[in-house]
mmCIF file of C-alpha atoms in Angstrom:
data_model
loop_
_atom_site.group_PDB
_atom_site.id
_atom_site.type_symbol
_atom_site.label_atom_id
_atom_site.label_comp_id
_atom_site.label_asym_id
_atom_site.label_seq_id
_atom_site.Cartn_x
_atom_site.Cartn_y
_atom_site.Cartn_z
ATOM 1 C CA SER H 1 109.046 87.915 93.090
ATOM 2 C CA ASP H 2 105.710 89.730 92.760
ATOM 3 C CA GLY H 3 106.011 90.126 88.986
ATOM 4 C CA GLN H 4 109.420 91.798 89.128
ATOM 5 C CA VAL H 5 112.262 90.340 87.060
ATOM 6 C CA ALA H 6 115.702 91.337 85.869
ATOM 7 C CA SER H 7 115.462 91.455 82.097
ATOM 8 C CA LEU H 8 117.132 92.750 78.972
ATOM 9 C CA LEU H 9 113.710 93.665 77.529
ATOM 10 C CA ASN H 10 113.453 97.415 76.902
ATOM 11 C CA SER H 11 117.004 97.939 78.151
ATOM 12 C CA GLY H 12 118.376 98.832 74.741
ATOM 13 C CA ASN H 13 120.949 96.046 75.157
ATOM 14 C CA THR H 14 121.197 92.479 73.907
ATOM 15 C CA SER H 15 123.504 91.483 76.754
ATOM 16 C CA GLY H 16 123.959 92.453 80.361
ATOM 17 C CA THR H 17 125.275 91.316 83.735
ATOM 18 C CA LEU H 18 123.639 90.953 87.146
ATOM 19 C CA ALA H 19 125.868 90.889 90.215
ATOM 20 C CA TYR H 20 125.073 89.674 93.723
ATOM 21 C CA THR H 21 127.329 89.654 96.780
ATOM 22 C CA PHE H 22 126.810 86.420 98.690
ATOM 23 C CA ALA H 23 126.047 87.009 102.375
ATOM 24 C CA GLY H 24 125.677 83.414 103.594
ATOM 25 C CA GLY H 25 128.098 81.324 105.592
ATOM 26 C CA GLU H 26 131.043 79.457 104.122
ATOM 27 C CA GLY H 27 129.997 76.148 102.631
ATOM 28 C CA THR H 28 128.652 74.278 99.643
ATOM 29 C CA TYR H 29 125.402 75.391 98.055
ATOM 30 C CA ASP H 30 123.133 74.531 95.159
ATOM 31 C CA LEU H 31 122.209 77.680 93.249
ATOM 32 C CA THR H 32 118.787 77.615 91.603
ATOM 33 C CA ILE H 33 118.021 80.327 89.081
ATOM 34 C CA ALA H 34 114.340 80.725 88.234
ATOM 35 C CA ALA H 35 114.004 82.214 84.744
ATOM 36 C CA PHE H 36 111.403 82.476 82.023
ATOM 37 C CA ASP H 37 112.378 80.115 79.206
ATOM 38 C CA GLU H 38 110.324 81.223 76.221
ATOM 39 C CA ASN H 39 109.535 79.443 72.977
ATOM 40 C CA ASP H 40 110.716 82.326 70.785
ATOM 41 C CA GLY H 41 114.481 82.100 71.222
ATOM 42 C CA ALA H 42 117.385 80.301 72.865
ATOM 43 C CA SER H 43 118.978 82.863 75.166
ATOM 44 C CA SER H 44 121.922 81.941 77.342
ATOM 45 C CA PHE H 45 123.608 83.106 80.489
ATOM 46 C CA ASP H 46 126.966 82.464 82.104
ATOM 47 C CA VAL H 47 127.170 82.012 85.860
ATOM 48 C CA LEU H 48 130.428 83.268 87.346
ATOM 49 C CA VAL H 49 131.759 83.231 90.891
ATOM 50 C CA ASN H 50 134.425 85.842 91.601
ATOM 51 C CA GLY H 51 134.925 86.249 87.855
ATOM 52 C CA SER H 52 135.449 82.533 87.105
ATOM 53 C CA LEU H 53 132.978 80.806 84.797
ATOM 54 C CA VAL H 54 131.061 78.071 86.603
ATOM 55 C CA GLN H 55 128.489 77.116 83.977
ATOM 56 C CA THR H 56 126.783 78.319 80.809
ATOM 57 C CA ILE H 57 123.048 77.720 80.607
ATOM 58 C CA THR H 58 121.104 77.883 77.343
ATOM 59 C CA MET H 59 117.370 78.324 77.763
ATOM 60 C CA ASN H 60 115.973 76.195 74.970
ATOM 61 C CA ASN H 61 113.437 73.910 76.651
ATOM 62 C CA SER H 62 110.103 73.143 75.007
ATOM 63 C CA THR H 63 107.761 75.693 76.509
ATOM 64 C CA ASN H 64 104.393 76.678 75.124
ATOM 65 C CA SER H 65 104.628 80.459 74.842
ATOM 66 C CA GLY H 66 106.730 83.578 74.904
ATOM 67 C CA GLY H 67 106.779 86.223 77.603
ATOM 68 C CA MET H 68 106.327 85.868 81.333
ATOM 69 C CA LYS H 69 103.894 82.992 81.733
ATOM 70 C CA ALA H 70 103.818 80.677 84.752
ATOM 71 C CA SER H 71 104.295 77.693 82.439
ATOM 72 C CA ASN H 72 107.582 79.193 81.203
ATOM 73 C CA LEU H 73 109.088 79.784 84.650
ATOM 74 C CA LEU H 74 111.720 77.074 84.973
ATOM 75 C CA ASP H 75 114.450 76.309 87.495
ATOM 76 C CA PHE H 76 118.053 75.948 86.390
ATOM 77 C CA THR H 77 120.234 74.490 89.146
ATOM 78 C CA ILE H 78 123.990 74.554 89.517
ATOM 79 C CA ALA H 79 124.989 71.992 92.124
ATOM 80 C CA GLY H 80 127.851 72.109 94.571
ATOM 81 C CA LEU H 81 129.084 75.711 94.542
ATOM 82 C CA SER H 82 131.688 76.444 97.213
ATOM 83 C CA LEU H 83 130.836 79.897 98.531
ATOM 84 C CA GLU H 84 131.696 82.198 101.379
ATOM 85 C CA ALA H 85 130.456 85.601 102.488
ATOM 86 C CA GLY H 86 131.615 88.327 100.122
ATOM 87 C CA ASP H 87 131.839 86.137 97.003
ATOM 88 C CA THR H 88 130.444 87.831 93.899
ATOM 89 C CA ILE H 89 127.980 85.843 91.817
ATOM 90 C CA GLN H 90 127.422 87.220 88.329
ATOM 91 C CA ILE H 91 124.917 86.248 85.672
ATOM 92 C CA ALA H 92 126.086 87.443 82.262
ATOM 93 C CA ALA H 93 123.147 87.077 79.878
ATOM 94 C CA THR H 94 122.764 87.265 76.109
ATOM 95 C CA GLN H 95 119.404 87.732 74.397
ATOM 96 C CA ASN H 96 118.493 85.523 71.416
ATOM 97 C CA ALA H 97 115.692 86.291 68.930
ATOM 98 C CA ASP H 98 112.693 87.378 71.017
ATOM 99 C CA GLU H 99 113.793 85.695 74.261
ATOM 100 C CA TRP H 100 115.013 88.478 76.566
ATOM 101 C CA VAL H 101 116.495 86.577 79.545
ATOM 102 C CA ARG H 102 114.035 87.295 82.337
ATOM 103 C CA ILE H 103 115.551 86.211 85.680
ATOM 104 C CA ASP H 104 113.022 85.875 88.497
ATOM 105 C CA THR H 105 114.899 84.607 91.571
ATOM 106 C CA LEU H 106 118.190 83.189 92.833
ATOM 107 C CA THR H 107 117.959 80.585 95.600
ATOM 108 C CA PHE H 108 120.984 79.307 97.531
ATOM 109 C CA THR H 109 120.338 75.963 99.213
ATOM 110 C CA PRO H 110 122.991 74.654 101.621
ATOM 111 C CA ILE H 111 123.813 71.015 100.980
ATOM 112 C CA ASP H 112 124.789 68.385 103.553
ATOM 113 C CA GLY H 113 127.750 69.424 105.648
ATOM 114 C CA THR H 114 127.174 73.158 105.231
ATOM 115 C CA PRO H 115 126.535 74.749 108.591
ATOM 116 C CA GLY H 116 123.157 76.306 108.977
ATOM 117 C CA PRO H 117 121.050 77.551 111.834
ATOM 118 C CA THR H 118 120.264 74.956 114.447
ATOM 119 C CA ASN H 119 117.614 74.738 117.095
ATOM 120 C CA THR H 120 118.214 72.651 120.139
ATOM 121 C CA ALA H 121 115.219 71.989 122.329
ATOM 122 C CA PRO H 122 115.614 73.011 125.946
ATOM 123 C CA THR H 123 115.999 70.246 128.467
ATOM 124 C CA GLY H 124 114.608 70.165 131.946
ATOM 125 C CA ASP H 125 111.492 69.234 133.731
ATOM 126 C CA ILE H 126 108.507 71.439 134.430
ATOM 127 C CA ALA H 127 108.782 70.262 138.023
ATOM 128 C CA ASP H 128 112.015 72.316 138.194
ATOM 129 C CA VAL H 129 109.981 75.547 138.099
ATOM 130 C CA ASP H 130 107.829 77.006 140.839
ATOM 131 C CA ALA H 131 105.292 79.346 139.268
ATOM 132 C CA VAL H 132 102.439 81.397 140.574
ATOM 133 C CA VAL H 133 99.800 82.575 138.117
ATOM 134 C CA GLY H 134 100.344 86.240 137.290
ATOM 135 C CA THR H 135 103.971 86.244 138.473
ATOM 136 C CA PRO H 136 106.743 86.692 135.862
ATOM 137 C CA ILE H 137 109.093 83.765 135.282
ATOM 138 C CA THR H 138 112.750 84.359 134.414
ATOM 139 C CA ILE H 139 114.453 81.818 132.137
ATOM 140 C CA ASP H 140 118.226 81.708 131.665
ATOM 141 C CA LEU H 141 118.334 81.334 127.847
ATOM 142 C CA ASP H 142 122.044 80.488 127.825
ATOM 143 C CA ALA H 143 121.347 77.537 130.089
ATOM 144 C CA ALA H 144 118.148 76.487 128.334
ATOM 145 C CA PHE H 145 119.369 76.714 124.703
ATOM 146 C CA SER H 146 122.766 75.470 123.616
ATOM 147 C CA ASP H 147 122.677 77.153 120.170
ATOM 148 C CA LEU H 148 122.542 80.826 121.209
ATOM 149 C CA ARG H 149 126.260 81.347 120.713
#
């Protein structure tokens, strides 16, 4: 995230909430939250979907320093979330000691059965086309690709 994080540090608050409106297709997703788990506290955050608590995560792994260090950037994954476009995902965080809940990224990974983009290779034979060098060729994309709709 190019060094940018959502954090309670310097906010004047010991708790706060992030909100994200899901824009993906309806299906089941794993949500991975990349956050800096420091060695100077045991902060926690609740993950909510449309206001319902899905999971509470306490960041208390054995890391070797405080602050934003690459070695402290850990993934916390919540498996099997049923989501659809417009759902609100909230992360309600609470600071503990000197650990300020620094959230780096949210990644939604569709799991088996969730529709995603598809690419279907065109079929046909090059012998079906008469081409002259320097002359434009017109291709009917609807006929060549079945996944344009």
